[in-house]
Amino acid sequence: MSIQDILQTIVNSLPTIGRYSLITIGIVLIFRTTATTNFAQGLIATFGTFLTTWAALTYTALPLWLCLAMGMTASFLLGMFVDVALIRRARHITPSGKQMITMGVLMILVNVIPVLFRDITLWTRPGKSFSTAILTFNFFGYTLNITEMGLLCFVTAVVVLGAVFAALKFTKWGLGVRATAANESVAQMLGVNTRVITAFSWALAGGIAALGGFFTGAGTALNVTLMGNAQIYGFLACVLGGFGSFPAPILGAVIIPLVNNFAGNPNLFGPNAGMWQNMITFIVILLLILIFPNGLLGKKYIKKV
Amino acid sequence: MQNQYTLTSTGRIKKIIRHPFAGFVLIGVILISLQLIAILSGGAWPKSSMLNGFASVMIYAIVGYGFTYLLGYAGLASLGTAGFVGLGAYITAYVLRNMPGVPYIAVILGTLLISLILGTIVGFISLRIEGIFLAIVTLGLCEIFYQLFSNWLDFTNGPNGASISKYPIFQTFFNMSRRDAQSAFYILLVFITVGLMMLTYNLGKSSTGRAMLAMKNSSSAAQAMGISLLKYRLLAFLLSTAYAGLGGVMFMSYLRYSAPQNYTIMFSLNILAAVLIGGSRNLIGTFLGCFIVFGMTPIFLQDITLFRENPWIINVTIGAIIVMVVMVYPGGLVQLANNVKSFFKTTIADRRLYKYGTDD
């Protein structure tokens, strides 16, 4: 395996890194503010993606970014709704109970979305299909290729994540999120409006995930399990990086696509590598989690009786 | 004068009714009598699709009982159930197709052994990872199994699915006709289900079950009381995987077909839903939960046009029920039944009080 090949594999992982980190940041925002592992995250994103597609197919005059904004708004509102209607009222329930609530939401959404968007199966837009151009650039003498959509996805993810981290660090909302994450009841006592903070975190998580869903679905056949893999990998990225901090899960979201693409590289593991690539990825992740049960960057919390 | 140790006949009946196994036996009797009615009426009622529905409810209930150890007793939510059921099913299919000489009991025991070995590995993972993250890690495990089932063509026949042509034991050993073998296997399934109910109940009431319960409520406190987390979490996992493996063997033997699509994450979620809806530690509740989640469609709703054309309605309802149960009614159906019972009791007591007054 040449250096050219290694570099190309890394570049090939960039779009996936972008998509997974968009999902992961939502999962970790929700987990830190409400101690809920949201199993419905992927489905909330899928809802936005379907709405984007529906808008793009129905109102062909609209520019695509406006359709995307509609889809993101839909996911934004759906995320907020799940928090306001269910999770807020379940504050006294154990974390695994909340987890099961989101599993129930998953079961509802997975059956409702195909009914709501019955006719939409393919991400096509007459006359305005997605760019399939491949960009070639030179990197220290090695020529590398990346699709235009893929590059757009990665750049968008970097910009969005940068904005979220900046907001967490510098805005009042970010301070509120960090305070809520540290201890919800104390934050409430000190005058943080935790209801608004959590509702907005859920909403933001939904909106960003819809962006990830857009890049996943763009140019492919849509079905309700569109975000299934991204959701599972997003979760595993959180456990792998460590749920304890905001940036750590993004490390997981960077590692997983790299492992996946190297495992599926035909020059490295022979022509059948693509068949086993997901399985090898899962096994590698599980082994890493087994070695670092608190995450790569996580720390251990000691519970008192 | 009557000896206080001998019971009157009503006392004897009461004792039988109040025995914890009475409900289990009642379910068994009802299920067997349905099959007997079908044999006597020549298949007019219940139809064979309905009986198949009940059989699959029993198979899922077997898996669900294993899951009660995890969710109800040890308080661990695992989503790897589907993988272990699939493993049991595929091992059975492989052995029955390619090694016809192997006795059926050896197939069952071999499958259980393999499930237990894998369950030990998963159990060790579970010890390293705290509560809610376990669901995530086992989600990954479920995906590993799914990839294995889809891609290992020699073993599972890939996406086309594996099938066996004959019912084991009854068709291969006793040379029954297909219809008789199906009825006989149904009755065997009833016996296995009721037996496992009794076993699960007794284990839950034993010191093992109590230790698991203590661990569920507070792992740190349980440790302080001298309960080994390693031992009991592992035990919960092993029991759950053994039940899942057995469920897989039964799935393959009775339904005789399985495809990788059967063992996705939705299967695990459905099992979780069934156990949760019924009431996570009550076995009759688990059976009813499995009936609601898995049995309603094949048994009743298939005949109703609305539900046949819109199968999503029932699934959305199940999802809504999960949310409701967790948020409003943590005890599930069993708590509902108990509340209704106590409502009647208090109403009758109030009425008596009103009618006859107090003692003085």
XYZ file of C-alpha atoms in Angstrom:
665
model
C 0.000 0.000 0.000
C 1.559 3.225 -1.168
C 1.509 6.611 0.507
C -0.662 7.812 -2.375
C -3.171 5.135 -1.493
C -3.147 5.999 2.207
C -3.652 9.690 1.503
C -6.455 8.946 -0.954
C -8.205 6.743 1.615
C -7.997 9.530 4.181
C -9.428 12.007 1.677
C -12.198 9.534 0.838
C -13.145 9.475 4.527
C -13.599 13.245 4.748
C -17.265 13.372 3.603
C -18.194 10.558 5.993
C -16.347 12.294 8.818
C -18.431 15.386 8.072
C -21.714 13.472 8.092
C -20.989 11.492 11.237
C -19.755 14.489 13.188
C -22.934 16.390 12.298
C -24.991 13.589 13.863
C -22.593 13.089 16.770
C -22.607 16.706 17.938
C -26.396 16.519 18.257
C -26.273 13.298 20.248
C -23.694 14.698 22.661
C -25.552 18.022 23.081
C -28.684 16.130 24.022
C -26.840 13.745 26.289
C -25.012 16.453 28.160
C -28.062 18.642 28.760
C -30.761 16.065 29.493
C -28.825 12.841 30.220
C -30.732 11.135 27.408
C -29.163 8.941 24.761
C -31.412 9.888 21.911
C -32.165 6.873 19.729
C -34.520 8.956 17.610
C -31.789 11.349 16.461
C -31.331 9.636 13.094
C -35.073 9.558 12.491
C -35.447 13.255 13.346
C -32.755 13.913 10.731
C -34.516 11.631 8.257
C -37.732 13.578 8.747
C -35.920 16.786 7.793
C -34.320 15.115 4.792
C -37.653 13.861 3.517
C -39.175 17.305 3.988
C -36.290 18.901 2.092
C -36.810 16.453 -0.752
C -40.540 16.996 -0.737
C -40.085 20.766 -0.915
C -37.501 20.452 -3.667
C -39.733 18.197 -5.743
C -42.978 20.076 -5.162
C -41.822 23.664 -5.487
C -39.272 23.414 -8.248
C -38.935 27.181 -8.414
C -37.432 27.404 -4.940
C -33.649 27.421 -4.643
C -32.217 24.339 -3.003
C -30.842 26.121 0.052
C -34.334 27.354 0.882
C -35.676 23.784 0.736
C -32.810 22.697 2.961
C -33.659 25.486 5.388
C -37.257 24.215 5.465
C -36.090 20.690 6.200
C -33.740 21.866 8.918
C -36.504 23.945 10.476
C -38.777 20.916 10.472
C -36.171 18.825 12.299
C -35.453 21.757 14.596
C -39.112 21.935 15.584
C -39.452 18.156 15.849
C -36.464 17.966 18.186
C -37.888 20.764 20.298
C -41.263 19.050 20.345
C -39.785 15.750 21.579
C -38.079 17.586 24.425
C -41.004 19.784 25.402
C -43.644 17.098 25.090
C -41.786 14.082 26.470
C -38.312 14.493 27.896
C -39.101 17.579 29.959
C -41.936 15.725 31.640
C -39.718 12.709 32.236
C -37.101 14.500 34.278
C -37.602 12.251 37.293
C -37.198 9.072 35.235
C -33.907 7.146 35.160
C -31.588 7.584 32.151
C -32.470 4.127 30.831
C -36.145 5.046 31.099
C -35.532 8.148 29.000
C -33.598 6.000 26.573
C -36.640 3.783 26.195
C -38.844 6.831 25.596
C -36.631 7.784 22.666
C -36.843 4.196 21.429
C -40.613 4.593 21.471
C -40.279 7.829 19.504
C -38.049 5.926 17.068
C -40.754 3.283 16.585
C -43.359 5.970 15.941
C -41.238 7.965 13.494
C -39.940 4.948 11.597
C -43.514 4.016 10.761
C -44.968 7.480 10.277
C -42.331 8.929 7.918
C -42.946 6.462 5.035
C -46.678 7.169 5.304
C -46.290 10.942 5.359
C -43.927 10.990 2.394
C -45.390 8.077 0.491
C -44.365 9.154 -3.001
C -40.855 10.314 -2.254
C -38.298 7.601 -2.774
C -35.530 9.160 -4.790
C -33.474 12.279 -4.268
C -33.869 13.675 -7.765
C -34.758 17.093 -8.848
C -35.633 17.648 -12.499
C -33.047 19.823 -14.186
C -31.199 20.576 -10.971
C -29.445 17.373 -9.989
C -26.499 17.428 -7.657
C -23.035 18.108 -8.802
C -21.094 14.916 -9.395
C -17.901 16.704 -10.412
C -14.652 15.317 -9.041
C -12.042 17.784 -7.923
C -8.382 16.935 -8.265
C -5.771 18.681 -6.211
C -2.099 18.370 -5.539
C -0.840 17.604 -2.059
C 2.976 17.550 -1.709
C 3.306 15.917 -5.078
C 0.449 13.400 -4.681
C -2.689 13.885 -6.782
C -5.847 13.269 -4.758
C -9.508 13.204 -5.792
C -12.620 14.227 -3.907
C -16.175 14.724 -5.097
C -17.565 18.234 -5.001
C -20.500 17.189 -2.800
C -18.123 15.415 -0.425
C -15.905 18.449 -0.057
C -18.958 20.646 0.485
C -20.147 18.233 3.187
C -16.817 18.262 5.002
C -16.452 22.042 4.818
C -20.031 22.558 6.018
C -19.440 20.200 8.930
C -16.262 22.027 9.917
C -18.017 25.401 9.741
C -21.067 24.208 11.686
C -19.017 22.466 14.356
C -16.788 25.510 14.660
C -19.852 27.693 15.129
C -21.341 25.336 17.743
C -18.117 25.145 19.734
C -17.671 28.912 19.541
C -21.241 29.338 20.743
C -20.633 26.913 23.592
C -17.538 28.809 24.603
C -18.519 32.431 24.156
C -22.287 32.918 24.241
C -24.696 33.064 27.142
C -26.513 30.044 25.769
C -23.244 28.101 25.724
C -22.586 29.016 29.336
C -26.113 27.850 30.178
C -25.548 24.540 28.369
C -22.288 23.968 30.189
C -23.886 24.807 33.517
C -26.835 22.490 32.819
C -24.447 19.747 31.753
C -22.492 20.077 34.976
C -25.515 19.943 37.269
C -29.047 20.689 36.214
C -30.588 21.481 39.584
C -27.742 23.717 40.703
C -27.856 25.550 37.371
C -31.577 26.062 37.888
C -30.959 27.436 41.374
C -28.424 29.886 40.026
C -30.954 31.341 37.638
C -30.278 29.418 34.437
C -33.493 28.761 32.565
C -32.751 25.087 31.998
C -36.049 24.482 30.196
C -35.138 26.890 27.420
C -31.554 25.603 27.358
C -32.565 21.948 26.973
C -35.338 22.681 24.481
C -32.952 24.709 22.353
C -30.254 22.025 22.598
C -32.678 19.386 21.358
C -33.838 21.686 18.591
C -30.305 22.558 17.516
C -29.340 18.890 17.570
C -32.278 18.134 15.290
C -31.462 20.940 12.876
C -27.785 20.022 12.562
C -28.658 16.348 12.160
C -30.999 17.289 9.299
C -28.019 18.889 7.590
C -26.167 15.579 7.961
C -29.219 13.802 6.596
C -29.250 16.105 3.579
C -25.672 15.201 2.713
C -26.335 11.503 3.297
C -29.426 11.470 1.143
C -28.256 13.809 -1.622
C -28.210 11.938 -4.885
C -29.298 8.575 -3.508
C -32.491 6.612 -3.059
C -34.273 7.714 0.083
C -35.712 5.310 2.577
C -36.505 5.495 6.221
C -33.325 3.698 7.287
C -31.231 6.380 5.568
C -29.590 7.496 8.791
C -29.484 4.094 10.473
C -25.754 3.582 10.036
C -24.916 7.194 10.853
C -26.971 6.934 14.032
C -25.254 3.751 15.209
C -21.809 5.045 14.304
C -22.635 8.388 15.932
C -23.493 6.627 19.182
C -20.399 4.481 19.049
C -18.344 7.600 18.314
C -19.716 9.144 21.499
C -18.840 6.096 23.596
C -15.472 5.759 21.882
C -14.500 9.379 22.399
C -16.055 9.649 25.826
C -19.425 11.187 26.662
C -17.808 13.362 29.286
C -16.943 16.384 27.162
C -18.209 18.129 24.043
C -15.238 17.733 21.667
C -14.264 14.147 22.619
C -17.066 12.426 20.632
C -15.964 14.297 17.502
C -12.654 12.459 17.828
C -14.658 9.241 17.714
C -16.508 10.495 14.643
C -13.144 11.102 12.958
C -11.675 7.724 13.873
C -14.621 5.583 12.813
C -14.786 6.569 9.102
C -11.020 6.208 8.865
C -11.143 2.689 10.286
C -14.082 1.899 8.024
C -12.389 3.106 4.862
C -9.087 1.426 5.632
C -10.900 -1.817 6.420
C -12.712 -1.606 3.100
C -9.619 -0.817 1.054
C -9.204 -3.498 -1.630
C -5.444 -2.915 -1.866
C -5.073 -3.731 1.788
C -7.525 -6.569 2.420
C -8.208 -8.014 -1.021
C -11.199 -7.669 -3.345
C -13.767 -8.894 -0.789
C -12.881 -6.223 1.754
C -16.009 -4.167 1.002
C -18.199 -7.018 2.157
C -16.668 -7.241 5.614
C -15.705 -3.608 6.120
C -18.605 -2.690 8.413
C -18.151 -5.778 10.533
C -14.425 -5.171 10.956
C -15.165 -1.555 11.886
C -17.634 -2.588 14.572
C -15.235 -5.146 15.989
C -12.376 -2.623 16.108
C -14.631 -0.058 17.821
C -15.878 -2.578 20.358
C -12.337 -3.676 21.161
C -11.284 -0.039 21.619
C -14.278 0.536 23.913
C -13.347 -2.590 25.840
C -9.851 -1.203 26.397
C -11.052 2.351 27.143
C -14.466 1.882 28.760
C -14.694 5.585 29.646
C -13.775 6.711 26.164
C -10.454 7.742 24.695
C -10.612 11.177 26.320
C -13.102 10.388 29.062
C -12.569 10.218 32.765
C -14.025 7.879 35.309
C -16.739 9.080 37.639
C -16.830 7.436 41.029
C -20.324 7.087 42.375
C -21.049 7.324 46.065
C -23.802 5.363 47.730
C -63.821 -30.737 65.376
C -62.027 -29.877 62.186
C -58.274 -30.035 62.178
C -56.887 -26.663 61.193
C -54.260 -28.282 58.945
C -56.711 -30.029 56.621
C -58.294 -27.801 54.079
C -61.904 -27.659 53.036
C -62.551 -28.156 49.347
C -62.948 -24.430 48.696
C -59.753 -23.841 50.620
C -58.016 -26.399 48.439
C -59.244 -24.705 45.258
C -58.212 -21.340 46.583
C -54.782 -22.697 47.327
C -54.442 -23.974 43.781
C -55.688 -20.709 42.271
C -53.338 -18.638 44.356
C -50.360 -20.801 43.501
C -47.938 -18.707 41.431
C -47.845 -21.339 38.701
C -51.622 -21.349 38.224
C -51.519 -18.521 35.705
C -48.735 -20.179 33.730
C -50.594 -23.478 33.578
C -53.777 -21.644 32.571
C -51.980 -20.026 29.633
C -50.611 -23.438 28.651
C -54.051 -25.047 28.853
C -55.620 -22.307 26.739
C -52.892 -22.576 24.097
C -53.112 -26.374 23.918
C -56.900 -26.362 23.783
C -56.769 -23.987 20.800
C -54.666 -26.565 18.981
C -56.977 -29.396 20.057
C -60.028 -27.476 18.820
C -58.246 -26.979 15.502
C -57.551 -30.721 15.244
C -61.115 -31.691 16.182
C -62.719 -29.173 13.834
C -60.429 -30.176 10.981
C -58.790 -26.759 10.778
C -62.004 -24.701 10.502
C -61.254 -22.632 13.605
C -58.681 -21.546 14.726
C -57.100 -21.196 11.309
C -53.543 -22.319 10.867
C -52.361 -18.715 10.390
C -53.808 -17.928 13.799
C -52.058 -20.903 15.400
C -48.819 -19.876 13.741
C -49.378 -16.458 15.266
C -49.710 -17.979 18.724
C -46.626 -20.131 18.115
C -44.565 -17.102 17.196
C -45.875 -15.293 20.273
C -44.568 -18.231 22.324
C -41.195 -18.111 20.568
C -40.859 -14.399 21.190
C -42.035 -14.894 24.763
C -39.171 -17.370 25.329
C -36.755 -14.670 24.177
C -38.642 -12.146 26.295
C -38.253 -14.245 29.471
C -34.504 -14.184 28.922
C -34.755 -10.443 28.516
C -36.601 -10.058 31.834
C -33.409 -11.183 33.597
C -31.565 -8.326 31.949
C -34.167 -5.584 32.074
C -36.319 -6.581 35.005
C -33.803 -8.053 37.402
C -30.354 -6.773 36.501
C -31.567 -3.449 35.063
C -29.434 -3.703 31.930
C -30.951 -2.661 28.617
C -29.294 -4.704 25.901
C -30.127 -4.464 22.227
C -28.097 -7.491 21.175
C -31.000 -9.920 21.554
C -31.708 -10.113 17.824
C -28.172 -11.287 17.102
C -28.352 -14.182 19.530
C -31.774 -15.287 18.290
C -30.442 -15.181 14.740
C -27.377 -17.146 15.746
C -29.530 -19.881 17.280
C -31.728 -20.009 14.206
C -28.854 -20.178 11.735
C -26.913 -22.825 13.659
C -30.064 -24.952 13.748
C -30.653 -24.480 10.041
C -27.051 -25.300 9.194
C -26.881 -28.440 11.306
C -30.294 -29.774 10.266
C -29.537 -29.243 6.581
C -25.945 -30.401 6.410
C -25.661 -33.007 9.178
C -28.895 -34.999 9.144
C -27.553 -37.581 11.584
C -27.257 -35.245 14.547
C -30.061 -35.699 17.103
C -32.272 -32.680 17.743
C -31.442 -32.474 21.439
C -27.754 -32.229 20.500
C -28.615 -29.341 18.188
C -30.356 -27.541 21.045
C -27.521 -28.168 23.487
C -24.856 -27.218 20.954
C -26.648 -23.978 20.140
C -27.007 -23.160 23.812
C -23.304 -23.840 24.343
C -22.255 -21.522 21.514
C -24.683 -18.850 22.749
C -23.263 -19.160 26.248
C -19.677 -18.789 25.031
C -20.592 -15.650 23.092
C -22.748 -14.433 25.976
C -19.731 -14.648 28.271
C -17.779 -12.348 25.974
C -20.664 -9.858 25.796
C -21.099 -10.117 29.531
C -17.510 -9.077 30.059
C -18.085 -6.076 27.808
C -21.136 -5.216 29.896
C -19.059 -5.226 33.050
C -16.773 -2.623 31.627
C -19.538 -0.292 30.523
C -22.136 1.450 32.607
C -25.918 1.204 32.211
C -27.093 3.333 29.321
C -23.945 2.921 27.258
C -24.516 -0.807 27.228
C -27.508 -0.354 24.917
C -25.257 1.519 22.508
C -22.490 -1.058 22.581
C -24.897 -3.949 22.127
C -26.429 -1.985 19.256
C -23.026 -2.354 17.598
C -23.027 -6.042 18.463
C -26.407 -6.457 16.811
C -24.997 -4.842 13.660
C -22.002 -7.216 13.715
C -24.365 -10.197 13.770
C -26.476 -8.675 11.015
C -23.414 -8.188 8.799
C -22.350 -11.750 9.570
C -25.752 -13.159 8.626
C -25.855 -11.137 5.400
C -22.335 -11.871 4.243
C -21.307 -15.337 5.407
C -22.953 -17.112 2.498
C -21.770 -20.656 3.261
C -23.265 -20.569 6.719
C -26.412 -18.465 6.365
C -27.175 -18.470 2.640
C -27.016 -14.684 2.758
C -29.938 -12.383 2.050
C -31.932 -15.215 0.429
C -32.421 -16.713 3.844
C -31.978 -20.208 5.219
C -34.762 -22.743 5.336
C -35.262 -26.347 6.401
C -37.689 -28.639 4.687
C -38.986 -30.761 7.575
C -40.056 -30.256 11.157
C -37.346 -31.760 13.358
C -38.082 -34.825 15.534
C -41.714 -35.295 14.553
C -41.197 -35.370 10.814
C -37.670 -36.739 10.684
C -37.753 -39.215 13.581
C -41.413 -40.168 14.050
C -42.269 -39.903 10.339
C -45.444 -37.911 10.929
C -47.218 -36.074 8.156
C -46.454 -32.375 7.848
C -49.723 -31.242 9.392
C -49.432 -33.628 12.366
C -45.821 -32.635 12.892
C -46.799 -28.993 13.002
C -49.491 -29.670 15.616
C -47.131 -31.803 17.663
C -44.417 -29.186 17.553
C -46.918 -26.558 18.632
C -47.754 -28.619 21.708
C -44.047 -29.158 22.426
C -43.618 -25.403 22.199
C -46.398 -24.855 24.742
C -44.687 -27.218 27.177
C -41.334 -25.509 26.688
C -42.883 -22.068 27.185
C -44.734 -23.013 30.366
C -41.673 -24.856 31.713
C -39.478 -21.833 31.118
C -42.059 -19.602 32.804
C -41.830 -21.745 35.932
C -38.044 -21.857 35.784
C -37.794 -18.097 35.321
C -40.240 -17.446 38.150
C -38.340 -19.672 40.557
C -34.968 -18.231 39.613
C -36.340 -14.736 40.078
C -37.543 -15.578 43.580
C -34.280 -17.281 44.510
C -31.279 -15.583 46.045
C -29.899 -15.075 42.530
C -32.926 -13.004 41.547
C -32.810 -11.007 44.760
C -29.113 -10.266 44.259
C -29.825 -9.063 40.722
C -32.618 -6.834 42.000
C -30.306 -5.303 44.587
C -27.800 -4.677 41.804
C -30.489 -3.010 39.695
C -31.479 -0.564 42.395
C -27.952 0.501 43.236
C -24.857 -1.247 41.997
C -22.659 0.484 44.554
C -24.935 -0.442 47.463
C -25.177 -4.022 46.225
C -21.403 -4.245 46.059
C -21.191 -2.933 49.585
C -23.538 -5.725 50.672
C -21.146 -8.280 49.258
C -22.893 -8.994 45.946
C -20.396 -9.655 43.198
C -21.336 -7.454 40.248
C -19.204 -9.548 37.930
C -20.928 -12.774 38.850
C -24.509 -11.567 38.647
C -24.242 -9.349 35.585
C -22.542 -12.170 33.771
C -25.197 -14.588 34.967
C -27.966 -12.288 33.757
C -26.299 -12.088 30.387
C -25.719 -15.797 30.122
C -29.319 -16.588 31.021
C -30.580 -14.040 28.538
C -28.404 -15.336 25.716
C -29.303 -18.938 26.496
C -33.016 -18.097 26.282
C -32.408 -16.132 23.089
C -30.494 -19.051 21.583
C -33.291 -21.438 22.506
C -35.782 -18.982 21.014
C -33.727 -19.013 17.827
C -33.766 -22.828 17.691
C -37.537 -22.802 18.130
C -37.914 -20.017 15.550
C -36.084 -22.066 12.950
C -37.738 -25.356 13.889
C -41.294 -24.069 13.828
C -41.244 -21.351 11.178
C -38.505 -23.155 9.186
C -37.267 -19.994 7.465
C -35.144 -17.093 8.524
C -33.509 -14.220 6.683
C -31.031 -11.600 7.927
C -33.776 -8.956 7.699
C -35.520 -10.694 10.611
C -32.675 -9.866 12.964
C -32.302 -6.130 12.668
C -32.388 -3.649 15.492
C -36.188 -3.512 15.237
C -36.387 -7.080 16.541
C -34.450 -6.130 19.674
C -36.564 -3.016 20.127
C -39.747 -5.050 19.774
C -38.597 -7.524 22.416
C -37.750 -4.626 24.704
C -41.162 -3.103 24.034
C -42.923 -6.385 24.762
C -41.155 -6.860 28.089
C -41.696 -3.244 29.047
C -45.383 -3.178 28.130
C -46.124 -6.311 30.090
C -44.326 -5.182 33.201
C -40.660 -5.932 33.266
C -40.634 -8.611 35.994
C -43.961 -10.287 35.482
C -43.968 -13.364 33.267
C -47.658 -13.361 32.419
C -47.230 -9.676 31.653
C -44.327 -10.493 29.344
C -46.478 -13.054 27.560
C -49.267 -10.498 27.117
C -46.695 -7.929 25.957
C -45.405 -10.371 23.324
C -48.996 -11.036 22.336
C -49.657 -7.321 21.844
C -46.422 -6.595 20.001
C -45.996 -9.722 17.879
C -49.299 -11.544 17.954
C -51.999 -8.968 17.257
C -51.225 -8.701 13.549
C -51.162 -12.395 12.572
C -53.941 -13.407 14.962
C -56.631 -10.733 14.650
C -55.724 -7.667 12.723
C -54.906 -9.438 9.471
C -58.599 -10.021 8.925
C -59.480 -6.351 9.339
C -59.054 -4.402 6.110
C -57.964 -1.160 7.763
C -55.042 -2.811 9.515
C -54.127 -5.073 6.617
C -53.754 -2.092 4.325
C -52.090 0.162 6.896
C -49.762 -2.036 8.945
C -48.082 1.070 10.316
C -51.011 1.879 12.610
C -50.280 -0.983 14.982
C -46.543 -0.200 15.087
C -47.153 3.466 15.828
C -49.546 2.430 18.578
C -46.880 0.150 20.058
C -44.389 3.018 19.992
C -46.880 5.306 21.697
C -47.608 2.617 24.286
C -43.880 2.321 25.083
C -43.680 6.055 25.690
C -46.848 5.987 27.793
C -45.728 2.997 29.857
C -42.341 4.492 30.664
C -43.701 7.931 31.470
C -46.997 7.280 33.178
C -47.238 3.635 34.092
C -43.867 2.076 34.875
C -45.427 -1.188 36.032
C -46.934 -1.965 32.646
C -50.051 -4.021 32.006
C -49.664 -5.895 35.268
C -49.852 -2.706 37.276
C -52.963 -1.795 35.320
C -54.541 -5.157 36.203
C -53.586 -4.761 39.861
C -54.985 -1.247 39.966
C -58.276 -2.424 38.487
C -58.375 -5.242 41.042
C -57.700 -2.955 43.969
C -60.245 -0.462 42.641
C -62.939 -3.149 42.784
C -61.767 -4.283 46.209
C -61.972 -0.792 47.670
C -65.321 -0.183 45.992
C -66.758 -3.366 47.473
C -65.315 -2.528 50.887
C -66.786 0.961 50.724
C -70.151 -0.435 49.747
C -70.064 -2.909 52.636
C -69.164 -0.138 54.990
C -72.064 1.905 53.694
C -74.516 -0.981 53.890
C -73.583 -2.685 57.142
C -71.636 0.014 58.945
C -68.528 -0.575 61.020
C -68.252 -3.343 63.632
C -69.586 -1.292 66.497
